[in-house]
XYZ file of C-alpha atoms in Angstrom:
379
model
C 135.966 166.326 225.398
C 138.320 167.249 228.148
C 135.842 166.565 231.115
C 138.254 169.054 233.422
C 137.915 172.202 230.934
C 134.711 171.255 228.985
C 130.898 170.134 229.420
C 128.259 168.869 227.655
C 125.421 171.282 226.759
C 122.070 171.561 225.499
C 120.648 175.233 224.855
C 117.138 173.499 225.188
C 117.266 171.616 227.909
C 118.993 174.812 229.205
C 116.033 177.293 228.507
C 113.018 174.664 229.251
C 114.063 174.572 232.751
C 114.541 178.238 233.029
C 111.652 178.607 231.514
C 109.407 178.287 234.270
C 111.286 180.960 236.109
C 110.771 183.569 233.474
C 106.638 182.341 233.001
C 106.786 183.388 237.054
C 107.614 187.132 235.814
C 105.679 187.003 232.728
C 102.452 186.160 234.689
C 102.809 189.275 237.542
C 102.294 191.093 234.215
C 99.989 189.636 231.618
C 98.465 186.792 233.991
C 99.705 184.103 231.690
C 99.386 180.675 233.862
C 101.929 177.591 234.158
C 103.908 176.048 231.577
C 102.855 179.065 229.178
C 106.422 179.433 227.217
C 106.500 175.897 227.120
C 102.823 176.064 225.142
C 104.318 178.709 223.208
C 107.178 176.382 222.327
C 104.876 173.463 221.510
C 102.436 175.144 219.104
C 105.413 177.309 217.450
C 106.897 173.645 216.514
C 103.838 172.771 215.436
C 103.451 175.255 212.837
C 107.173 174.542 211.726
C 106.231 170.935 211.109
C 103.703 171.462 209.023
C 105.823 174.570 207.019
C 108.415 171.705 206.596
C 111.344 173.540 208.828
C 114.249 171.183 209.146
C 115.969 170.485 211.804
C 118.034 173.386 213.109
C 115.585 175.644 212.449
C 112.945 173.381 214.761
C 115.665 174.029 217.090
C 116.180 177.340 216.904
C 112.350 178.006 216.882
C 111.864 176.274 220.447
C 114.989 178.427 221.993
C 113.067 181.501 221.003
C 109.562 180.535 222.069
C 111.209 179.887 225.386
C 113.243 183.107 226.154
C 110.296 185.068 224.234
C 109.686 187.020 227.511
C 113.624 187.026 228.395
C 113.958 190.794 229.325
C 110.828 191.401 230.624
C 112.133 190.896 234.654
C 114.051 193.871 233.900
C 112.390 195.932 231.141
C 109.055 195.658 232.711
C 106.561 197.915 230.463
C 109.167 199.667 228.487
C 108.695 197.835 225.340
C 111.524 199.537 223.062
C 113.854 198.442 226.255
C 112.897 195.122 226.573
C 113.583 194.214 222.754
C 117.184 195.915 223.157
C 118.099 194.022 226.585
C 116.812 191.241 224.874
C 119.009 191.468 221.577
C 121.719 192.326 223.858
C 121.022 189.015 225.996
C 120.685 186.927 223.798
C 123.633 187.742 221.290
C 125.588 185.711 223.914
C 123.643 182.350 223.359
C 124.454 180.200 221.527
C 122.239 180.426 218.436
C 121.604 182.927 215.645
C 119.133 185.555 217.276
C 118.474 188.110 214.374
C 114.817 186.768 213.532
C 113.860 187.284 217.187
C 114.076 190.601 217.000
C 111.307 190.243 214.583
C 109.450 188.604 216.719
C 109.919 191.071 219.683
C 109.044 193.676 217.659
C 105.893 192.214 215.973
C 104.660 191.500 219.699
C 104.995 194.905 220.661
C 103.858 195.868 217.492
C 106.637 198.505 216.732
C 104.813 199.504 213.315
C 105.368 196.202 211.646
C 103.206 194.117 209.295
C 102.774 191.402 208.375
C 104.607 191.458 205.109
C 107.283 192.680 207.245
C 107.775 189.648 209.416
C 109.548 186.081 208.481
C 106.948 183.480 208.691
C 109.308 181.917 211.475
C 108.935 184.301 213.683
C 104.778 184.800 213.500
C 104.607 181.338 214.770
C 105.587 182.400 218.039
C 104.152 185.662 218.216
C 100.512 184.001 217.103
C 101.568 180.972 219.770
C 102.616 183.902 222.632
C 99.405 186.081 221.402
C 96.690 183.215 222.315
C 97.727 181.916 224.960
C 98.298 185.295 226.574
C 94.520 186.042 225.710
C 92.868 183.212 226.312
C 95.370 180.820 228.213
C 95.703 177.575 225.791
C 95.583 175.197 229.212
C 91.984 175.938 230.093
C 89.984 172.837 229.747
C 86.813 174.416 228.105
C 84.920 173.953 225.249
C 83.796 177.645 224.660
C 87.181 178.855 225.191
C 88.155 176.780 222.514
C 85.519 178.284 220.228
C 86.300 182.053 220.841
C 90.186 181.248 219.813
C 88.742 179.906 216.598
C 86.416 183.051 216.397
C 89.011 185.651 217.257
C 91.724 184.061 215.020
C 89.302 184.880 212.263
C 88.445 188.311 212.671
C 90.308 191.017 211.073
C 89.441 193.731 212.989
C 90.855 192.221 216.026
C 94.347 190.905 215.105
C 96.122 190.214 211.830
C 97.005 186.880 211.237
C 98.648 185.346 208.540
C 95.764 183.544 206.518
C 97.918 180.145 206.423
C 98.577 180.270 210.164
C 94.833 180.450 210.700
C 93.965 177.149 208.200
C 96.696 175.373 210.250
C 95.846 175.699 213.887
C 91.594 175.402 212.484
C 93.817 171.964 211.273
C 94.964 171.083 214.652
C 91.971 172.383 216.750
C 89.935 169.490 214.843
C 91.918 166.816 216.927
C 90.639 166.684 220.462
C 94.162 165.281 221.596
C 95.692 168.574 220.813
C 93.745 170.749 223.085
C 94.449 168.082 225.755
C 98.412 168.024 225.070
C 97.968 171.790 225.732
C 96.970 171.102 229.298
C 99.614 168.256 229.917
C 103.300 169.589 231.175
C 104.251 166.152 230.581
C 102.851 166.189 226.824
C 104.429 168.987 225.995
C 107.909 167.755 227.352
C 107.411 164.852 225.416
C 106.606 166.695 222.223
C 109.451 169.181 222.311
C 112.229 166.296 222.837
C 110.510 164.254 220.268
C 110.483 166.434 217.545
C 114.268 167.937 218.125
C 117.212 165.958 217.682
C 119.858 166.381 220.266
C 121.903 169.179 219.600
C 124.484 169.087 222.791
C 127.189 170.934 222.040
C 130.401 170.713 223.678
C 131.454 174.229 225.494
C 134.403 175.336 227.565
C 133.218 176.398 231.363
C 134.175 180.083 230.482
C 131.686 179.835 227.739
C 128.938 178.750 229.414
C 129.956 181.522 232.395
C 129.215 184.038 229.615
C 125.750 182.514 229.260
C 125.186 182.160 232.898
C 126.069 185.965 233.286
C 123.537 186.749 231.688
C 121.089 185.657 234.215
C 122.730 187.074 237.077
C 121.856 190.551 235.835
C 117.957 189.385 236.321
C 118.591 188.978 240.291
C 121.778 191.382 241.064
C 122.347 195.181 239.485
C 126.258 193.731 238.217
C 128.251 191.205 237.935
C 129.914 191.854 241.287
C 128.975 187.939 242.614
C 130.936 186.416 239.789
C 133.795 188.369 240.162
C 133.827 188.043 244.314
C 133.397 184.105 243.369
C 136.276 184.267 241.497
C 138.617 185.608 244.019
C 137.907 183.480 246.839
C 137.970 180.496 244.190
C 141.668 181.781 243.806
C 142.741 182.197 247.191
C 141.507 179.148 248.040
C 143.233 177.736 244.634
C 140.404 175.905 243.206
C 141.162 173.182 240.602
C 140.251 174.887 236.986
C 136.857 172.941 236.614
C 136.281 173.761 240.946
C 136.960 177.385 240.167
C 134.365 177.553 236.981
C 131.396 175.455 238.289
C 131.611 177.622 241.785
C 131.487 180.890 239.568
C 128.745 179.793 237.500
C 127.183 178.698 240.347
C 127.610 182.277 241.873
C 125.816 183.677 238.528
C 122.975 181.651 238.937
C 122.007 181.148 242.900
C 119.606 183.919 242.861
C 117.434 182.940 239.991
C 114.843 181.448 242.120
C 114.292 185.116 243.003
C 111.854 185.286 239.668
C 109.444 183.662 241.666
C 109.070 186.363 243.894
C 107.184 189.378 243.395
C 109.548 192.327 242.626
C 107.218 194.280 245.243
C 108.585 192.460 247.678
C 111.787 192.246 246.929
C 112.471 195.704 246.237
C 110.117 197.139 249.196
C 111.360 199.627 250.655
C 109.538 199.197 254.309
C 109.933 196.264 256.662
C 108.635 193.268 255.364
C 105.183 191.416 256.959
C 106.054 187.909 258.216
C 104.360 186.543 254.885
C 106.404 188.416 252.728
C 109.989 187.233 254.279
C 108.254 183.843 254.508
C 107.986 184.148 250.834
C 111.418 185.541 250.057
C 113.037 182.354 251.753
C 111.372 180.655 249.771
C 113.831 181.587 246.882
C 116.932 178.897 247.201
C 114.166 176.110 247.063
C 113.070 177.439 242.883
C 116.923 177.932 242.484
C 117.262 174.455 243.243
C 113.751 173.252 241.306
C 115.270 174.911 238.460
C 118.910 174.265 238.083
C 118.402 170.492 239.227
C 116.666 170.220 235.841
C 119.575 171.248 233.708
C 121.820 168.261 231.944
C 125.448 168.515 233.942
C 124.501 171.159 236.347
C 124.802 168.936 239.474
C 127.903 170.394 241.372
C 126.554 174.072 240.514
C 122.607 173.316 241.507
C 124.114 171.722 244.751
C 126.684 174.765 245.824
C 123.587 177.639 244.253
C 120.551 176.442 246.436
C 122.468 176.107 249.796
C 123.350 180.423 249.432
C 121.128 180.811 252.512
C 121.917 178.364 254.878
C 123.851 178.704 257.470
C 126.122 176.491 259.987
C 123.765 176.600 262.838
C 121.041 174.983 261.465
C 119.091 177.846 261.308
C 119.208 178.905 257.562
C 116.487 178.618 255.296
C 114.654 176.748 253.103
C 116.363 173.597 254.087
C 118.127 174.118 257.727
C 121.163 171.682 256.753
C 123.608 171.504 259.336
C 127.252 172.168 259.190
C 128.031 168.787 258.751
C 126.103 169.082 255.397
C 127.607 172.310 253.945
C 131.396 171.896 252.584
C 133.889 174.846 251.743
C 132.561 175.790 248.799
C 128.906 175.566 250.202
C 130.122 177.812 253.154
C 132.196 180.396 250.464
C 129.530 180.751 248.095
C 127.120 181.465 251.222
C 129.487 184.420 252.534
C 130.063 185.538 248.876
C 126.585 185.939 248.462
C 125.995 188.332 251.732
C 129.292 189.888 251.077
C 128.011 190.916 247.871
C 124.560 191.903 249.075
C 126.258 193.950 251.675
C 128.324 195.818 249.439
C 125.816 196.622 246.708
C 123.180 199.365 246.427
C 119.776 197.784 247.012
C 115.903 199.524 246.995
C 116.218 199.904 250.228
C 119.290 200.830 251.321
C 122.872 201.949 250.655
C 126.098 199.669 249.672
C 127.510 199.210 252.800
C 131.281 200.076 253.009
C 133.805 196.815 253.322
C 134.173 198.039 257.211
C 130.757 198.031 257.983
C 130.297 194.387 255.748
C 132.782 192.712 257.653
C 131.522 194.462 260.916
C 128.305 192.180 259.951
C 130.142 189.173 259.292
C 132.131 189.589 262.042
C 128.787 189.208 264.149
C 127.105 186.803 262.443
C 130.328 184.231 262.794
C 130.560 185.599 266.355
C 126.664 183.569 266.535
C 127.629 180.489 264.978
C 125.718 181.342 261.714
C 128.884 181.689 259.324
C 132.620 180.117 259.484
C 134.877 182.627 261.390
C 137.769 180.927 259.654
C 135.960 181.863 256.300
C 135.259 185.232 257.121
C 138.961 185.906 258.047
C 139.756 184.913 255.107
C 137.631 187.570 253.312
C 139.255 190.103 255.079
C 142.252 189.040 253.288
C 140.761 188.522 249.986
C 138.972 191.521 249.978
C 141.077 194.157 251.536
């Protein structure tokens, strides 16, 4: 592996972390609580293990549990549109996706039975399905018995008659239920029953996964493109220049912990809700800190908001602690904000942009020499 062109990476470990992000979204809507893809992830395996799956489909099974609710940030109720963003998503990963269309489809119930469906992909939609309804991390005896009763009746959902032997199988075992309410036993499941499959990817590849996220936080892929001018002008070493772009795609994804209603209102926020907003940087960092080989880009993504005077948010670091590419990826982030259509307001022209970063370096809250620098960049 050429360490200056290539990294390590594991889909996985990839999706587990973001994960959490996309449970965030997934509960505004259905009320699903913590750690609920990773429950879909550990029952789904479950279910392969006893059907015998081998390997790479155990893996394969766990990357779809966890992006299961992918789209749904963007497609919201529209369920047709959610399994096409999906598809369209996830063609870029690096796995074969075609039997999670099934699965999309079968949760959504687009007409399908259950004839109609691979086996592989009712695991997760039976694993998704429960937990949704009844929320698998509950520690509660009669919750326990109305899955079993539910799972059972026909007039309520149809399940594949094996399915239903297996998890009565599993729900005999009191340490099941109890793994169910453990993040930690889950983790340790999931790596325990997959091999390592790290593959070995080129930075540009893994910017075309990356991409895809950005479109969850930003309408385009106007932040990658901005990174990767002022990653030229500044001429950026090859691995500099990737790592700061992918780290451009992903410094908003903390933003999935935030309540689109905020985000998007139109009106002035309360002091609670911009309280919550700057809260964002700090779940960009919880969840890119997690990912194998994501230490440069976790370290330049979570410091997008703070700003040379101390007074940026959610960690106040001080100059001292913010380096060029800290500062750049800051400005590229406003720049880009500035420039792009938003809820509430308008794309500012460049003018008026650099009019506002003219002011803000004017107070000692971005470089001036930076923001000069822009104007060259970016006339």
């Amino acid at each position: 592996m050429d360490k200056k062109r290539q990294m390590n990476f594991n889909l996985n470990n990839f999706l587990l972390s973001l994960s959490n992000a996309f449970d965030e979204v997934e509960s505004r809507y259905f009320n699903t609580s913590k750690n609920h893809s990773k429950r879909v992830a550990y029952l789904s395996l479950k279910f392969a293990l006893e059907f015998n799956y081998k390997q790479d489909a155990l893996f394969d099974i766990c990357a779809y549990s966890l992006m299961h609710n992918i789209a749904l940030s963007q497609a919201k109720e529209d369920k047709e549109k959610f399994c096409n963003l999906a598809n369209e998503y996830a063609m870029k990963l690096p796995f074969d996706f075609k039997e999670q269309i099934d699965v999309l489809k079968y949760q959504y119930d687009f007409n399908l039975k259950e004839y109609d469906i691979p086996l592989f992909s009712q695991f997760i939609y039976f694993a998704n399905h429960i937990d949704t309804k009844f929320d698998l991390s509950k520690n509660s005896v009669e919750n326990r018995t109305k899955i079993l009763a539910y799972i059972k009746d026909k007039e309520n959902i149809l399940f594949s008659s094996d399915l239903v032997e297996c998890f009565e199988e599993f729900a005999q075992t009191q340490s099941f239920w109890l793994d169910l309410q453990n993040e930690n036993e889950l983790l340790t499941f999931i790596f325990s029953t997959l091999q390592d499959k790290t593959i070995v990817l080129d930075f540009e590849e893994l910017l075309e996964i990356t991409s895809i996220f950005t479109l969850f936080t930003n309408e385009n892929l106007n932040i990658i493109e901005n990174a990767s001018r002022v990653a030229e002008f500044y001429n950026f070493e090859h691995k500099d220049k990737q790592t700061f772009m992918i780290a451009a795609s992903l410094c908003n994804i903390g933003k999935l912990y935030i309540d689109e209603k905020i985000l998007n209102k139109q009106n002035s926020l309360e002091d609670n809700e911009y309280e919550e907003i700057k809260a964002y940087p700090y779940y960009t960092k919880k969840v890119l800190s997690n990912i194998i080989g994501f230490n440069d880009i976790c370290s330049y993504a979570y410091k997008v908001q703070e700003q040379i005077d101390a007074n940026g948010y959610p960690f106040s670091l001080e100059a001292k602690d913010l380096s060029l590419k800290d500062r750049s990826l800051a400005l590229v982030n406003i720049y880009t904000a500035l420039t792009s259509n938003k809820p509430y307001r308008k794309a500012y022209t460049k003018k008026e942009a650099f009019d506002i970063l003219e002011q803000m370096a004017k107070e000692n809250r971005v470089d001036e020499t930076i923001v000069n620098d822009f104007k060259e960049i970016f006339k």
